[in-house]
PDB file of C-alpha atoms in Angstrom:
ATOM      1  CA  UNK U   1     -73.635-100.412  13.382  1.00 81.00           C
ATOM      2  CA  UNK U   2     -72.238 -98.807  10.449  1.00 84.00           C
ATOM      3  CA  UNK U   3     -74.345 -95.812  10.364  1.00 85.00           C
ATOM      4  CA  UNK U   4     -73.496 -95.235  14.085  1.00 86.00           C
ATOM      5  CA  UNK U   5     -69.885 -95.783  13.322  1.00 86.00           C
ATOM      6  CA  UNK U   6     -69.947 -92.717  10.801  1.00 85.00           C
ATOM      7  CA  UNK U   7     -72.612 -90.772  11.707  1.00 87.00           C
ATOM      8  CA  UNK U   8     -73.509 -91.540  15.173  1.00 88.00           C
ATOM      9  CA  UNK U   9     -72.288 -89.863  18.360  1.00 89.00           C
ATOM     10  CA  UNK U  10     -72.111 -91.222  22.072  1.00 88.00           C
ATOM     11  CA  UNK U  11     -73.165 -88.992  24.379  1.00 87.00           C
ATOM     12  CA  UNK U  12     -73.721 -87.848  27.904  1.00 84.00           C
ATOM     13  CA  UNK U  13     -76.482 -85.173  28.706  1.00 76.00           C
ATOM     14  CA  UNK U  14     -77.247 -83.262  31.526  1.00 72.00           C
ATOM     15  CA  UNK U  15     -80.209 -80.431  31.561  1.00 67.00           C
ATOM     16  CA  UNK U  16     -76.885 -77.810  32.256  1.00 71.00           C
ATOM     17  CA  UNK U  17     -74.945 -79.500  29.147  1.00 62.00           C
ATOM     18  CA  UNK U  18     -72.903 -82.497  28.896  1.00 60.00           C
ATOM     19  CA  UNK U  19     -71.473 -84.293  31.474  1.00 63.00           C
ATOM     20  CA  UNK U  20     -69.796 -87.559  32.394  1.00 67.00           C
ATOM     21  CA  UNK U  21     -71.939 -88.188  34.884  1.00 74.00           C
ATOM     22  CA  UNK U  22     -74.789 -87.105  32.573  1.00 79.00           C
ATOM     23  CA  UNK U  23     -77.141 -89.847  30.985  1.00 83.00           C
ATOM     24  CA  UNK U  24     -76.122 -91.623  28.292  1.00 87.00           C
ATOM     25  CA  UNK U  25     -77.323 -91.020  24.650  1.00 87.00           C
ATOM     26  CA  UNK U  26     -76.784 -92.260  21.209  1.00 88.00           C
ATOM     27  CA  UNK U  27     -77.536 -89.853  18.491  1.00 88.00           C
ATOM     28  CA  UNK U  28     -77.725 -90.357  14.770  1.00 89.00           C
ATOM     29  CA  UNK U  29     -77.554 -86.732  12.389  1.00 88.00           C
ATOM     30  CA  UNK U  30     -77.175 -87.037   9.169  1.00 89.00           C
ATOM     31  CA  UNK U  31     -78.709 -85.569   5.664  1.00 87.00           C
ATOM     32  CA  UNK U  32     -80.222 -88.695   4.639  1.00 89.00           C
ATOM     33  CA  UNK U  33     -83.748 -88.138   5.997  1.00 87.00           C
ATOM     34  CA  UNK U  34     -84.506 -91.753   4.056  1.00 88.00           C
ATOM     35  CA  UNK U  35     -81.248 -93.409   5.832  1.00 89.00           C
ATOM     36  CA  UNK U  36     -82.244 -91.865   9.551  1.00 87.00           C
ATOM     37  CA  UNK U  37     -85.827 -93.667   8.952  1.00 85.00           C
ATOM     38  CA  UNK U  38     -84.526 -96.585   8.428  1.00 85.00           C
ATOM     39  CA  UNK U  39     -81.796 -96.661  11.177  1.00 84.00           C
ATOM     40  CA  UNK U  40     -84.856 -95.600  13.216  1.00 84.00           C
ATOM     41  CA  UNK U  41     -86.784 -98.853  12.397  1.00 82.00           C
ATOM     42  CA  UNK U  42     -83.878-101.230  12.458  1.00 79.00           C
ATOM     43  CA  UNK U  43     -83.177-100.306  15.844  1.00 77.00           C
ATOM     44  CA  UNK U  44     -86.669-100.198  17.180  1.00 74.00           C
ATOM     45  CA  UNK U  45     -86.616 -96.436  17.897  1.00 71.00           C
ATOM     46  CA  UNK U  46     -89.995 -96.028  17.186  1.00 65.00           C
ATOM     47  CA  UNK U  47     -91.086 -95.280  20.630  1.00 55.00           C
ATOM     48  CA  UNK U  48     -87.688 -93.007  21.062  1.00 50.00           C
ATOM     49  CA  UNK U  49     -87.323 -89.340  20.531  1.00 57.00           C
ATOM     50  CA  UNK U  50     -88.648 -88.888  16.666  1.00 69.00           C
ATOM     51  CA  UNK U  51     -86.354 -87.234  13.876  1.00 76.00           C
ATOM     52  CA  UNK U  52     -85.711 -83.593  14.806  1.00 74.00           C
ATOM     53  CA  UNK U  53     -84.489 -80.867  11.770  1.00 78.00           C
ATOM     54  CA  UNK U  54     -82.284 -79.007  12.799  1.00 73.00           C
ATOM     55  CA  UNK U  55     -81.605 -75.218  12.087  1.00 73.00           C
ATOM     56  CA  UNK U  56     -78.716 -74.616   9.556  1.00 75.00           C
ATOM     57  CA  UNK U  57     -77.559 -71.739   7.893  1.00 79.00           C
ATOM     58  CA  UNK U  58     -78.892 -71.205   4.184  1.00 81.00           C
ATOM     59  CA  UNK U  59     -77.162 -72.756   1.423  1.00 83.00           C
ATOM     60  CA  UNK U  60     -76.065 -75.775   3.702  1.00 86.00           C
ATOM     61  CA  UNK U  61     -78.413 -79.533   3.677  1.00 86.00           C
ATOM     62  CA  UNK U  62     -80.944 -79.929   6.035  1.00 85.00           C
ATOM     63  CA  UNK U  63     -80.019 -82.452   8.760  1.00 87.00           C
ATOM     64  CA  UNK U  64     -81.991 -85.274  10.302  1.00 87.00           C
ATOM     65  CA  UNK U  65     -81.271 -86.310  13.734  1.00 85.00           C
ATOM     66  CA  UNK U  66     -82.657 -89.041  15.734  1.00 85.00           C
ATOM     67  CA  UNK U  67     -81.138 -90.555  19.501  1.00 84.00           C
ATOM     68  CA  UNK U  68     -81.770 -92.729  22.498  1.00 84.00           C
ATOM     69  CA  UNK U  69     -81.788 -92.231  25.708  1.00 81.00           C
ATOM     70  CA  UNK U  70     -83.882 -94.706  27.412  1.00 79.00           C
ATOM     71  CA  UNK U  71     -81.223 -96.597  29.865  1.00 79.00           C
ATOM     72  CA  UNK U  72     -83.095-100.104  29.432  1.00 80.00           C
ATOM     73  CA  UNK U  73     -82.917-100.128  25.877  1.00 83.00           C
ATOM     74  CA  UNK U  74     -79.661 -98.201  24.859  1.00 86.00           C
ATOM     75  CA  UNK U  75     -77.285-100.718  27.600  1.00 87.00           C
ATOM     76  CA  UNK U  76     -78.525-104.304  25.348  1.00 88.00           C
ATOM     77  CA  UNK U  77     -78.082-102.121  22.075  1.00 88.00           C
ATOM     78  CA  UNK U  78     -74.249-101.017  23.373  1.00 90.00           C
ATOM     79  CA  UNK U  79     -73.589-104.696  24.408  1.00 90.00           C
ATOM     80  CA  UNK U  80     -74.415-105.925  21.193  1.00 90.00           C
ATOM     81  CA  UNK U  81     -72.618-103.196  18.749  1.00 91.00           C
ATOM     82  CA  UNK U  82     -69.445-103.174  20.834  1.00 92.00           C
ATOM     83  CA  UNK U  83     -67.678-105.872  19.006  1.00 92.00           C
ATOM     84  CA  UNK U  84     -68.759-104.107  15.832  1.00 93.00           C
ATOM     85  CA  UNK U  85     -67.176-101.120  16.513  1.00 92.00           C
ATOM     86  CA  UNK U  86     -63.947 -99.261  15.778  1.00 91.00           C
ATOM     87  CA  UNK U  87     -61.699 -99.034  18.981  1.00 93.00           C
ATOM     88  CA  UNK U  88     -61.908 -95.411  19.789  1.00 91.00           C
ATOM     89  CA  UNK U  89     -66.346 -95.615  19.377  1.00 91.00           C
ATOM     90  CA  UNK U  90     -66.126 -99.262  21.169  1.00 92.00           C
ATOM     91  CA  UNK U  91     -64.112 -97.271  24.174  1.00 92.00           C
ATOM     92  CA  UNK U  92     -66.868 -94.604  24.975  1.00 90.00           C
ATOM     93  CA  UNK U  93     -69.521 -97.140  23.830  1.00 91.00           C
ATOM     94  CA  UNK U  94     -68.336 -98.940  27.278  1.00 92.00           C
ATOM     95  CA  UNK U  95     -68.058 -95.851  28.850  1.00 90.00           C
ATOM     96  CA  UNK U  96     -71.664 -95.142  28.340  1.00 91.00           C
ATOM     97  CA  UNK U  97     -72.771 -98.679  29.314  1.00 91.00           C
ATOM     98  CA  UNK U  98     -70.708 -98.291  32.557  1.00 90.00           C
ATOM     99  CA  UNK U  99     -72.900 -95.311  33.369  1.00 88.00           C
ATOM    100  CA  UNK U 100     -76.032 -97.022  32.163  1.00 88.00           C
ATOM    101  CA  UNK U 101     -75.467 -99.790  34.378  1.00 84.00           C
ATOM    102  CA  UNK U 102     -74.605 -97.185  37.214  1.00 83.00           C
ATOM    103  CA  UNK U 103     -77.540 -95.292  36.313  1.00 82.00           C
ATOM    104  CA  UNK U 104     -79.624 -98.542  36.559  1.00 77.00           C
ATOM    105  CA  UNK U 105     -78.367 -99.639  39.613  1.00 72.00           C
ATOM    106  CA  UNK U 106     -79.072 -95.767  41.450  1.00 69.00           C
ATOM    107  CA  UNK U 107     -82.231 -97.000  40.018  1.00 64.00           C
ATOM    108  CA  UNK U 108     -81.914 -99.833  42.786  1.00 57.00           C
ATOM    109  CA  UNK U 109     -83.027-102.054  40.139  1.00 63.00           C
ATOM    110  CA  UNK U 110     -80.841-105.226  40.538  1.00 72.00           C
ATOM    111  CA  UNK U 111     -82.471-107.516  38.658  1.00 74.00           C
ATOM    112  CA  UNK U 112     -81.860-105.980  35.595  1.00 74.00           C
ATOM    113  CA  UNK U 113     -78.378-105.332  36.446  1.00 77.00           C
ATOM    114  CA  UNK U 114     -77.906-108.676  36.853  1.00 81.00           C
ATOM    115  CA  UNK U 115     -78.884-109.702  33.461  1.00 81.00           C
ATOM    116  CA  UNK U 116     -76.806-106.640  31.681  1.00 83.00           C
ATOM    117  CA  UNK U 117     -73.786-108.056  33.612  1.00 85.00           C
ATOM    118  CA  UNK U 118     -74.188-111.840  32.532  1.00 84.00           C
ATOM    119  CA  UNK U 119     -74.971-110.621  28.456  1.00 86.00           C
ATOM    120  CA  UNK U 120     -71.976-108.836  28.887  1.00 86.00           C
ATOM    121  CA  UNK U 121     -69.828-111.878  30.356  1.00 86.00           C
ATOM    122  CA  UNK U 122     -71.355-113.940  27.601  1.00 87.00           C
ATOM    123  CA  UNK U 123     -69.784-111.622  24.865  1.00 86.00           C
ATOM    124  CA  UNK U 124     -66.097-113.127  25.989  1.00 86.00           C
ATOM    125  CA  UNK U 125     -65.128-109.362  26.705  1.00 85.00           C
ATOM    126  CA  UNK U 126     -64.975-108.571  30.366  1.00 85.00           C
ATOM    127  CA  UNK U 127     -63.497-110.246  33.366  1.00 86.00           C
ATOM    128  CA  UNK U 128     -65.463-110.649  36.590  1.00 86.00           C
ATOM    129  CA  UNK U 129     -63.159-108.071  38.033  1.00 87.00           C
ATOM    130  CA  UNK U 130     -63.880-105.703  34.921  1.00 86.00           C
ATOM    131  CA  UNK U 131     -67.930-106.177  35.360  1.00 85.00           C
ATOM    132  CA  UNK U 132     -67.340-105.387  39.276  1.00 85.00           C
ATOM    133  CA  UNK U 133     -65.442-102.143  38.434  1.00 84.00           C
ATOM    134  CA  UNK U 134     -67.713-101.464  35.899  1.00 81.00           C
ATOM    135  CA  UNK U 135     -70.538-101.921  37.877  1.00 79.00           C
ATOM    136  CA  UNK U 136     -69.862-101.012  41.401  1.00 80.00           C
ATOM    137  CA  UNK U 137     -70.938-104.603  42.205  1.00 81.00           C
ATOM    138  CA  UNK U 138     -68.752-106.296  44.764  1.00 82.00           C
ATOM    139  CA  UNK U 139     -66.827-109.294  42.737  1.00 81.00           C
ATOM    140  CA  UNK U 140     -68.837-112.543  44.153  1.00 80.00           C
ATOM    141  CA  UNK U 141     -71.980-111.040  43.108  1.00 82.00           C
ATOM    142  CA  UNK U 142     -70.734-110.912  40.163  1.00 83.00           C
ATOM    143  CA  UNK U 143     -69.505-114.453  40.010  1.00 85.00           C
ATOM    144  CA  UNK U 144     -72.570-115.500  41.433  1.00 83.00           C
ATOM    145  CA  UNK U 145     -74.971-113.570  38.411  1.00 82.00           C
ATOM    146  CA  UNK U 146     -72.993-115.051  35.881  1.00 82.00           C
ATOM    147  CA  UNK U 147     -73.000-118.998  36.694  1.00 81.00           C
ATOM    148  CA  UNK U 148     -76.726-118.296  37.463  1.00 75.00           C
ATOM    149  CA  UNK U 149     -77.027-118.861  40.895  1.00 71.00           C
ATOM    150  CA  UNK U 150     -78.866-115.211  41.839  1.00 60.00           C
ATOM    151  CA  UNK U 151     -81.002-113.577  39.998  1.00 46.00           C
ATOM    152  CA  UNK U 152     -81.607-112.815  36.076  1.00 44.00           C
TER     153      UNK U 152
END
């Protein structure tokens, strides 16, 4: 979580450019070619996009970048750094798990919806109501994912 607190970036990425209804991303680019490995392993990017170099001008560091973008895998990795982070990344951290989980559900696939949605009412952080907002679930589905009566 610290490397993603100073070098990381949340993002949302469209083929035109960025967007907020884009998909989420979350990009490490640093110098540290050494320190981007290992972030990459840690987090169990090895199936993700690689470390790209990117272009700089001469006389500047070569820099290592490295993201996510796979919606399955970047929501559980948001719910769990969250509490980690500083409040201005924690706010668009939850901003791009509210579009993961929208992106998810366009998906139509509920079941894993329902089990984002009951990790993140175990982390003490969200009302019902919040989840349902978040989520664009009505609020007794909700209630009913999270004391286990419907799926997940």
């Amino acid at each position: 979580v610290g490397i993603i607190e100073g070098e990381g970036c949340f993002t949302m990425k469209t083929r035109k450019g960025l967007s907020p209804k884009g998909f989420p991303r979350l990009i490490i680019k640093m110098s540290d070619v050494d320190v981007v490995e290992r972030a990459v392993k840690l987090l169990g990017w090895e199936n993700g996009e690689g470390i790209f170099v990117g272009d700089r001008p001469r006389g500047y560091k070569t820099m290592y970048e490295t993201g996510l973008a796979d919606q399955y895998r970047i929501a559980p990795l948001l719910i769990k750094m969250i509490p980690y982070l500083g409040k201005r990344r924690a706010g668009r951290a939850k901003e791009l798990l509210s579009r993961s989980i929208e992106i998810i559900e366009n998906r139509a696939d509920m079941d894993q919806k329902a089990k984002l949605v009951r990790e993140l009412w175990k982390t003490g952080q969200f009302t019902q109501r919040k989840l349902s907002k978040m989520s664009g679930v009505k609020w007794w589905t909700i209630w009913n994912w999270v004391h286990g009566y419907t799926r997940a």
